[in-house]
């Protein structure tokens, strides 16, 4: 069983809320990996934005095309759909 902490509760809470202690002193490899993670997050955000805009435009143009009377399928006459 783990021993209880001997730190006062307020000091323990402050240390937990302050985050990692060595945040300012990171090695070169840690910064390199952080850069790769940041660029990956950026590209994931770009893909998510692209999908959102594509779905929004598809919905918008489908509604506009149906209101105008377009959107015929290839090989069908206007009344067959």
PDB file of N, CA and C in Angstrom:
ATOM      1  N   UNK A   1       0.838  -1.154   0.000  1.00  0.00           N
ATOM      2  CA  UNK A   1       0.000   0.000   0.000  1.00  0.00           C
ATOM      3  C   UNK A   1       0.901   1.240   0.000  1.00  0.00           C
ATOM      4  N   UNK A   2       0.480   2.279  -0.700  1.00  0.00           N
ATOM      5  CA  UNK A   2       1.277   3.499  -0.793  1.00  0.00           C
ATOM      6  C   UNK A   2       1.191   4.283   0.498  1.00  0.00           C
ATOM      7  N   UNK A   3       2.298   4.904   0.840  1.00  0.00           N
ATOM      8  CA  UNK A   3       2.351   5.725   2.046  1.00  0.00           C
ATOM      9  C   UNK A   3       1.638   7.046   1.775  1.00  0.00           C
ATOM     10  N   UNK A   4       0.932   7.575   2.742  1.00  0.00           N
ATOM     11  CA  UNK A   4       0.284   8.882   2.551  1.00  0.00           C
ATOM     12  C   UNK A   4       1.337   9.977   2.433  1.00  0.00           C
ATOM     13  N   UNK A   5       0.986  11.022   1.706  1.00  0.00           N
ATOM     14  CA  UNK A   5       1.903  12.130   1.498  1.00  0.00           C
ATOM     15  C   UNK A   5       2.089  12.916   2.796  1.00  0.00           C
ATOM     16  N   UNK A   6       3.335  13.348   3.035  1.00  0.00           N
ATOM     17  CA  UNK A   6       3.619  14.134   4.240  1.00  0.00           C
ATOM     18  C   UNK A   6       3.511  15.633   3.961  1.00  0.00           C
ATOM     19  N   UNK A   7       3.306  16.013   2.697  1.00  0.00           N
ATOM     20  CA  UNK A   7       3.159  17.421   2.358  1.00  0.00           C
ATOM     21  C   UNK A   7       1.833  17.948   2.896  1.00  0.00           C
ATOM     22  N   UNK A   8       1.797  19.199   3.313  1.00  0.00           N
ATOM     23  CA  UNK A   8       0.501  19.790   3.665  1.00  0.00           C
ATOM     24  C   UNK A   8      -0.396  19.825   2.423  1.00  0.00           C
ATOM     25  N   UNK A   9      -1.680  19.768   2.661  1.00  0.00           N
ATOM     26  CA  UNK A   9      -2.616  19.700   1.537  1.00  0.00           C
ATOM     27  C   UNK A   9      -2.491  20.891   0.596  1.00  0.00           C
ATOM     28  N   UNK A  10      -2.316  22.088   1.100  1.00  0.00           N
ATOM     29  CA  UNK A  10      -2.237  23.263   0.234  1.00  0.00           C
ATOM     30  C   UNK A  10      -1.001  23.194  -0.661  1.00  0.00           C
ATOM     31  N   UNK A  11       0.128  22.730  -0.141  1.00  0.00           N
ATOM     32  CA  UNK A  11       1.337  22.612  -0.958  1.00  0.00           C
ATOM     33  C   UNK A  11       1.167  21.528  -2.018  1.00  0.00           C
ATOM     34  N   UNK A  12       0.515  20.452  -1.660  1.00  0.00           N
ATOM     35  CA  UNK A  12       0.289  19.363  -2.610  1.00  0.00           C
ATOM     36  C   UNK A  12      -0.630  19.812  -3.737  1.00  0.00           C
ATOM     37  N   UNK A  13      -1.680  20.544  -3.408  1.00  0.00           N
ATOM     38  CA  UNK A  13      -2.606  21.054  -4.424  1.00  0.00           C
ATOM     39  C   UNK A  13      -1.885  22.035  -5.341  1.00  0.00           C
ATOM     40  N   UNK A  14      -1.073  22.920  -4.785  1.00  0.00           N
ATOM     41  CA  UNK A  14      -0.327  23.868  -5.608  1.00  0.00           C
ATOM     42  C   UNK A  14       0.608  23.150  -6.569  1.00  0.00           C
ATOM     43  N   UNK A  15       1.264  22.096  -6.089  1.00  0.00           N
ATOM     44  CA  UNK A  15       2.185  21.379  -6.960  1.00  0.00           C
ATOM     45  C   UNK A  15       1.441  20.627  -8.057  1.00  0.00           C
ATOM     46  N   UNK A  16       0.243  20.141  -7.761  1.00  0.00           N
ATOM     47  CA  UNK A  16      -0.534  19.434  -8.781  1.00  0.00           C
ATOM     48  C   UNK A  16      -1.089  20.397  -9.824  1.00  0.00           C
ATOM     49  N   UNK A  17      -1.485  21.593  -9.387  1.00  0.00           N
ATOM     50  CA  UNK A  17      -2.062  22.566 -10.312  1.00  0.00           C
ATOM     51  C   UNK A  17      -1.017  23.329 -11.111  1.00  0.00           C
ATOM     52  N   UNK A  18       0.211  23.316 -10.672  1.00  0.00           N
ATOM     53  CA  UNK A  18       1.244  24.097 -11.351  1.00  0.00           C
ATOM     54  C   UNK A  18       1.723  23.439 -12.641  1.00  0.00           C
ATOM     55  N   UNK A  19       1.402  22.186 -12.869  1.00  0.00           N
ATOM     56  CA  UNK A  19       1.794  21.512 -14.094  1.00  0.00           C
ATOM     57  C   UNK A  19       3.162  20.892 -13.979  1.00  0.00           C
ATOM     58  N   UNK A  20       3.723  20.484 -15.106  1.00  0.00           N
ATOM     59  CA  UNK A  20       5.040  19.843 -15.062  1.00  0.00           C
ATOM     60  C   UNK A  20       6.112  20.826 -14.601  1.00  0.00           C
ATOM     61  N   UNK A  21       7.002  20.343 -13.789  1.00  0.00           N
ATOM     62  CA  UNK A  21       8.016  21.220 -13.206  1.00  0.00           C
ATOM     63  C   UNK A  21       9.117  21.571 -14.192  1.00  0.00           C
ATOM     64  N   UNK A  22       9.396  20.710 -15.121  1.00  0.00           N
ATOM     65  CA  UNK A  22      10.501  20.954 -16.050  1.00  0.00           C
ATOM     66  C   UNK A  22      10.002  21.470 -17.392  1.00  0.00           C
ATOM     67  N   UNK A  23       8.940  22.272 -17.372  1.00  0.00           N
ATOM     68  CA  UNK A  23       8.366  22.757 -18.625  1.00  0.00           C
ATOM     69  C   UNK A  23       9.335  23.671 -19.377  1.00  0.00           C
ATOM     70  N   UNK A  24      10.075  24.503 -18.663  1.00  0.00           N
ATOM     71  CA  UNK A  24      10.987  25.425 -19.316  1.00  0.00           C
ATOM     72  C   UNK A  24      12.274  24.767 -19.782  1.00  0.00           C
ATOM     73  N   UNK A  25      12.650  23.649 -19.182  1.00  0.00           N
ATOM     74  CA  UNK A  25      13.905  22.982 -19.519  1.00  0.00           C
ATOM     75  C   UNK A  25      13.609  21.681 -20.235  1.00  0.00           C
ATOM     76  N   UNK A  26      13.309  21.775 -21.513  1.00  0.00           N
ATOM     77  CA  UNK A  26      12.996  20.580 -22.294  1.00  0.00           C
ATOM     78  C   UNK A  26      14.163  20.276 -23.220  1.00  0.00           C
ATOM     79  N   UNK A  27      14.387  19.013 -23.451  1.00  0.00           N
ATOM     80  CA  UNK A  27      15.505  18.626 -24.307  1.00  0.00           C
ATOM     81  C   UNK A  27      15.156  18.894 -25.768  1.00  0.00           C
ATOM     82  N   UNK A  28      16.166  18.807 -26.598  1.00  0.00           N
ATOM     83  CA  UNK A  28      15.987  19.041 -28.022  1.00  0.00           C
ATOM     84  C   UNK A  28      15.012  18.028 -28.625  1.00  0.00           C
ATOM     85  N   UNK A  29      15.102  16.776 -28.225  1.00  0.00           N
ATOM     86  CA  UNK A  29      14.218  15.745 -28.766  1.00  0.00           C
ATOM     87  C   UNK A  29      12.776  15.989 -28.346  1.00  0.00           C
ATOM     88  N   UNK A  30      12.554  16.439 -27.109  1.00  0.00           N
ATOM     89  CA  UNK A  30      11.193  16.747 -26.667  1.00  0.00           C
ATOM     90  C   UNK A  30      10.592  17.892 -27.482  1.00  0.00           C
ATOM     91  N   UNK A  31      11.385  18.908 -27.733  1.00  0.00           N
ATOM     92  CA  UNK A  31      10.887  20.026 -28.546  1.00  0.00           C
ATOM     93  C   UNK A  31      10.627  19.585 -29.977  1.00  0.00           C
ATOM     94  N   UNK A  32      11.476  18.702 -30.514  1.00  0.00           N
ATOM     95  CA  UNK A  32      11.287  18.185 -31.864  1.00  0.00           C
ATOM     96  C   UNK A  32       9.978  17.395 -31.955  1.00  0.00           C
ATOM     97  N   UNK A  33       9.739  16.541 -30.979  1.00  0.00           N
ATOM     98  CA  UNK A  33       8.512  15.741 -30.964  1.00  0.00           C
ATOM     99  C   UNK A  33       7.296  16.648 -30.774  1.00  0.00           C
ATOM    100  N   UNK A  34       7.413  17.666 -29.936  1.00  0.00           N
ATOM    101  CA  UNK A  34       6.320  18.623 -29.761  1.00  0.00           C
ATOM    102  C   UNK A  34       6.004  19.339 -31.075  1.00  0.00           C
ATOM    103  N   UNK A  35       7.038  19.664 -31.840  1.00  0.00           N
ATOM    104  CA  UNK A  35       6.822  20.301 -33.141  1.00  0.00           C
ATOM    105  C   UNK A  35       6.097  19.384 -34.110  1.00  0.00           C
ATOM    106  N   UNK A  36       6.472  18.103 -34.109  1.00  0.00           N
ATOM    107  CA  UNK A  36       5.785  17.137 -34.972  1.00  0.00           C
ATOM    108  C   UNK A  36       4.327  16.999 -34.545  1.00  0.00           C
ATOM    109  N   UNK A  37       4.080  16.930 -33.238  1.00  0.00           N
ATOM    110  CA  UNK A  37       2.697  16.824 -32.753  1.00  0.00           C
ATOM    111  C   UNK A  37       1.893  18.067 -33.105  1.00  0.00           C
ATOM    112  N   UNK A  38       2.509  19.227 -33.018  1.00  0.00           N
ATOM    113  CA  UNK A  38       1.811  20.465 -33.357  1.00  0.00           C
ATOM    114  C   UNK A  38       1.475  20.513 -34.837  1.00  0.00           C
ATOM    115  N   UNK A  39       2.409  20.117 -35.691  1.00  0.00           N
ATOM    116  CA  UNK A  39       2.121  20.119 -37.133  1.00  0.00           C
ATOM    117  C   UNK A  39       1.066  19.071 -37.476  1.00  0.00           C
ATOM    118  N   UNK A  40       1.079  17.914 -36.805  1.00  0.00           N
ATOM    119  CA  UNK A  40       0.043  16.906 -37.040  1.00  0.00           C
ATOM    120  C   UNK A  40      -1.324  17.431 -36.618  1.00  0.00           C
ATOM    121  N   UNK A  41      -1.383  18.114 -35.483  1.00  0.00           N
ATOM    122  CA  UNK A  41      -2.655  18.694 -35.029  1.00  0.00           C
ATOM    123  C   UNK A  41      -3.142  19.754 -36.008  1.00  0.00           C
ATOM    124  N   UNK A  42      -2.216  20.525 -36.562  1.00  0.00           N
ATOM    125  CA  UNK A  42      -2.589  21.540 -37.552  1.00  0.00           C
ATOM    126  C   UNK A  42      -3.210  20.884 -38.784  1.00  0.00           C
ATOM    127  N   UNK A  43      -2.580  19.817 -39.292  1.00  0.00           N
ATOM    128  CA  UNK A  43      -3.113  19.154 -40.475  1.00  0.00           C
ATOM    129  C   UNK A  43      -4.433  18.453 -40.195  1.00  0.00           C
ATOM    130  N   UNK A  44      -4.603  17.898 -39.003  1.00  0.00           N
ATOM    131  CA  UNK A  44      -5.892  17.298 -38.639  1.00  0.00           C
ATOM    132  C   UNK A  44      -6.973  18.375 -38.608  1.00  0.00           C
ATOM    133  N   UNK A  45      -6.629  19.539 -38.103  1.00  0.00           N
ATOM    134  CA  UNK A  45      -7.577  20.657 -38.102  1.00  0.00           C
ATOM    135  C   UNK A  45      -7.942  21.095 -39.511  1.00  0.00           C
ATOM    136  N   UNK A  46      -6.957  21.122 -40.400  1.00  0.00           N
ATOM    137  CA  UNK A  46      -7.230  21.477 -41.797  1.00  0.00           C
ATOM    138  C   UNK A  46      -8.176  20.463 -42.437  1.00  0.00           C
ATOM    139  N   UNK A  47      -7.938  19.173 -42.198  1.00  0.00           N
ATOM    140  CA  UNK A  47      -8.797  18.121 -42.756  1.00  0.00           C
ATOM    141  C   UNK A  47     -10.211  18.240 -42.193  1.00  0.00           C
ATOM    142  N   UNK A  48     -10.334  18.477 -40.897  1.00  0.00           N
ATOM    143  CA  UNK A  48     -11.661  18.624 -40.285  1.00  0.00           C
ATOM    144  C   UNK A  48     -12.392  19.831 -40.872  1.00  0.00           C
ATOM    145  N   UNK A  49     -11.684  20.934 -41.056  1.00  0.00           N
ATOM    146  CA  UNK A  49     -12.294  22.116 -41.651  1.00  0.00           C
ATOM    147  C   UNK A  49     -12.710  21.849 -43.092  1.00  0.00           C
ATOM    148  N   UNK A  50     -11.876  21.135 -43.833  1.00  0.00           N
ATOM    149  CA  UNK A  50     -12.191  20.799 -45.213  1.00  0.00           C
ATOM    150  C   UNK A  50     -13.451  19.931 -45.300  1.00  0.00           C
ATOM    151  N   UNK A  51     -13.555  18.946 -44.436  1.00  0.00           N
ATOM    152  CA  UNK A  51     -14.734  18.081 -44.428  1.00  0.00           C
ATOM    153  C   UNK A  51     -15.977  18.885 -44.062  1.00  0.00           C
ATOM    154  N   UNK A  52     -15.869  19.753 -43.068  1.00  0.00           N
ATOM    155  CA  UNK A  52     -17.003  20.570 -42.663  1.00  0.00           C
ATOM    156  C   UNK A  52     -17.473  21.459 -43.808  1.00  0.00           C
ATOM    157  N   UNK A  53     -16.548  22.137 -44.472  1.00  0.00           N
ATOM    158  CA  UNK A  53     -16.912  23.022 -45.579  1.00  0.00           C
ATOM    159  C   UNK A  53     -17.493  22.213 -46.739  1.00  0.00           C
ATOM    160  N   UNK A  54     -16.935  21.037 -47.023  1.00  0.00           N
ATOM    161  CA  UNK A  54     -17.449  20.203 -48.109  1.00  0.00           C
ATOM    162  C   UNK A  54     -18.881  19.768 -47.843  1.00  0.00           C
ATOM    163  N   UNK A  55     -19.156  19.331 -46.626  1.00  0.00           N
ATOM    164  CA  UNK A  55     -20.523  18.906 -46.285  1.00  0.00           C
ATOM    165  C   UNK A  55     -21.469  20.095 -46.340  1.00  0.00           C
ATOM    166  N   UNK A  56     -21.035  21.234 -45.841  1.00  0.00           N
ATOM    167  CA  UNK A  56     -21.876  22.425 -45.861  1.00  0.00           C
ATOM    168  C   UNK A  56     -22.177  22.861 -47.300  1.00  0.00           C
ATOM    169  N   UNK A  57     -21.168  22.870 -48.161  1.00  0.00           N
ATOM    170  CA  UNK A  57     -21.388  23.263 -49.553  1.00  0.00           C
ATOM    171  C   UNK A  57     -22.242  22.243 -50.302  1.00  0.00           C
ATOM    172  N   UNK A  58     -22.036  20.958 -50.012  1.00  0.00           N
ATOM    173  CA  UNK A  58     -22.856  19.931 -50.657  1.00  0.00           C
ATOM    174  C   UNK A  58     -24.314  20.102 -50.256  1.00  0.00           C
ATOM    175  N   UNK A  59     -24.564  20.358 -48.978  1.00  0.00           N
ATOM    176  CA  UNK A  59     -25.934  20.579 -48.513  1.00  0.00           C
ATOM    177  C   UNK A  59     -26.518  21.825 -49.169  1.00  0.00           C
ATOM    178  N   UNK A  60     -25.746  22.921 -49.213  1.00  0.00           N
ATOM    179  CA  UNK A  60     -26.236  24.169 -49.785  1.00  0.00           C
ATOM    180  C   UNK A  60     -26.560  24.012 -51.263  1.00  0.00           C
ATOM    181  N   UNK A  61     -25.650  23.400 -52.030  1.00  0.00           N
ATOM    182  CA  UNK A  61     -25.889  23.285 -53.460  1.00  0.00           C
ATOM    183  C   UNK A  61     -26.948  22.245 -53.780  1.00  0.00           C
ATOM    184  N   UNK A  62     -27.145  21.239 -52.932  1.00  0.00           N
ATOM    185  CA  UNK A  62     -28.215  20.273 -53.151  1.00  0.00           C
ATOM    186  C   UNK A  62     -29.563  20.954 -52.968  1.00  0.00           C
ATOM    187  N   UNK A  63     -29.688  21.805 -51.968  1.00  0.00           N
ATOM    188  CA  UNK A  63     -30.945  22.514 -51.735  1.00  0.00           C
ATOM    189  C   UNK A  63     -31.200  23.512 -52.847  1.00  0.00           C
ATOM    190  N   UNK A  64     -30.186  24.242 -53.261  1.00  0.00           N
ATOM    191  CA  UNK A  64     -30.346  25.218 -54.334  1.00  0.00           C
ATOM    192  C   UNK A  64     -30.686  24.523 -55.640  1.00  0.00           C
ATOM    193  N   UNK A  65     -30.028  23.397 -55.925  1.00  0.00           N
ATOM    194  CA  UNK A  65     -30.278  22.686 -57.179  1.00  0.00           C
ATOM    195  C   UNK A  65     -31.692  22.122 -57.205  1.00  0.00           C
ATOM    196  N   UNK A  66     -32.192  21.633 -56.091  1.00  0.00           N
ATOM    197  CA  UNK A  66     -33.554  21.100 -56.057  1.00  0.00           C
ATOM    198  C   UNK A  66     -34.582  22.208 -56.202  1.00  0.00           C
ATOM    199  N   UNK A  67     -34.315  23.370 -55.647  1.00  0.00           N
ATOM    200  CA  UNK A  67     -35.246  24.485 -55.776  1.00  0.00           C
ATOM    201  C   UNK A  67     -35.281  25.017 -57.198  1.00  0.00           C
ATOM    202  N   UNK A  68     -34.154  25.003 -57.881  1.00  0.00           N
ATOM    203  CA  UNK A  68     -34.074  25.516 -59.242  1.00  0.00           C
ATOM    204  C   UNK A  68     -34.631  24.500 -60.226  1.00  0.00           C
ATOM    205  N   UNK A  69     -34.643  23.223 -59.848  1.00  0.00           N
ATOM    206  CA  UNK A  69     -35.162  22.198 -60.738  1.00  0.00           C
ATOM    207  C   UNK A  69     -34.068  21.413 -61.414  1.00  0.00           C
ATOM    208  N   UNK A  70     -32.864  21.535 -60.963  1.00  0.00           N
ATOM    209  CA  UNK A  70     -31.748  20.817 -61.549  1.00  0.00           C
ATOM    210  C   UNK A  70     -31.551  19.479 -60.879  1.00  0.00           C
ATOM    211  N   UNK A  71     -30.351  19.013 -60.881  1.00  0.00           N
ATOM    212  CA  UNK A  71     -29.962  17.780 -60.197  1.00  0.00           C
ATOM    213  C   UNK A  71     -30.541  16.550 -60.894  1.00  0.00           C
ATOM    214  N   UNK A  72     -30.599  16.580 -62.202  1.00  0.00           N
ATOM    215  CA  UNK A  72     -31.056  15.393 -62.903  1.00  0.00           C
ATOM    216  C   UNK A  72     -29.947  14.360 -62.924  1.00  0.00           C
ATOM    217  N   UNK A  73     -30.323  13.110 -62.901  1.00  0.00           N
ATOM    218  CA  UNK A  73     -29.323  12.044 -63.001  1.00  0.00           C
ATOM    219  C   UNK A  73     -29.023  11.803 -64.469  1.00  0.00           C
ATOM    220  N   UNK A  74     -27.826  11.359 -64.748  1.00  0.00           N
ATOM    221  CA  UNK A  74     -27.410  11.116 -66.118  1.00  0.00           C
ATOM    222  C   UNK A  74     -28.199   9.947 -66.700  1.00  0.00           C
ATOM    223  N   UNK A  75     -28.743  10.129 -67.892  1.00  0.00           N
ATOM    224  CA  UNK A  75     -29.467   9.064 -68.568  1.00  0.00           C
ATOM    225  C   UNK A  75     -30.959   9.036 -68.273  1.00  0.00           C
ATOM    226  N   UNK A  76     -31.443   9.949 -67.480  1.00  0.00           N
ATOM    227  CA  UNK A  76     -32.868   9.983 -67.173  1.00  0.00           C
ATOM    228  C   UNK A  76     -33.475  11.270 -67.686  1.00  0.00           C
ATOM    229  N   UNK A  77     -34.714  11.194 -68.046  1.00  0.00           N
ATOM    230  CA  UNK A  77     -35.443  12.383 -68.449  1.00  0.00           C
ATOM    231  C   UNK A  77     -35.932  13.093 -67.200  1.00  0.00           C
ATOM    232  N   UNK A  78     -36.432  14.291 -67.378  1.00  0.00           N
ATOM    233  CA  UNK A  78     -36.846  15.100 -66.245  1.00  0.00           C
ATOM    234  C   UNK A  78     -37.973  14.445 -65.454  1.00  0.00           C
ATOM    235  N   UNK A  79     -38.918  13.833 -66.056  1.00  0.00           N
ATOM    236  CA  UNK A  79     -40.066  13.257 -65.380  1.00  0.00           C
ATOM    237  C   UNK A  79     -39.818  11.879 -64.811  1.00  0.00           C
ATOM    238  N   UNK A  80     -38.702  11.215 -65.133  1.00  0.00           N
ATOM    239  CA  UNK A  80     -38.456   9.851 -64.683  1.00  0.00           C
ATOM    240  C   UNK A  80     -37.917   9.773 -63.260  1.00  0.00           C
ATOM    241  N   UNK A  81     -37.448  10.873 -62.718  1.00  0.00           N
ATOM    242  CA  UNK A  81     -36.809  10.790 -61.403  1.00  0.00           C
ATOM    243  C   UNK A  81     -37.836  10.736 -60.311  1.00  0.00           C
TER     244      UNK A  81
END
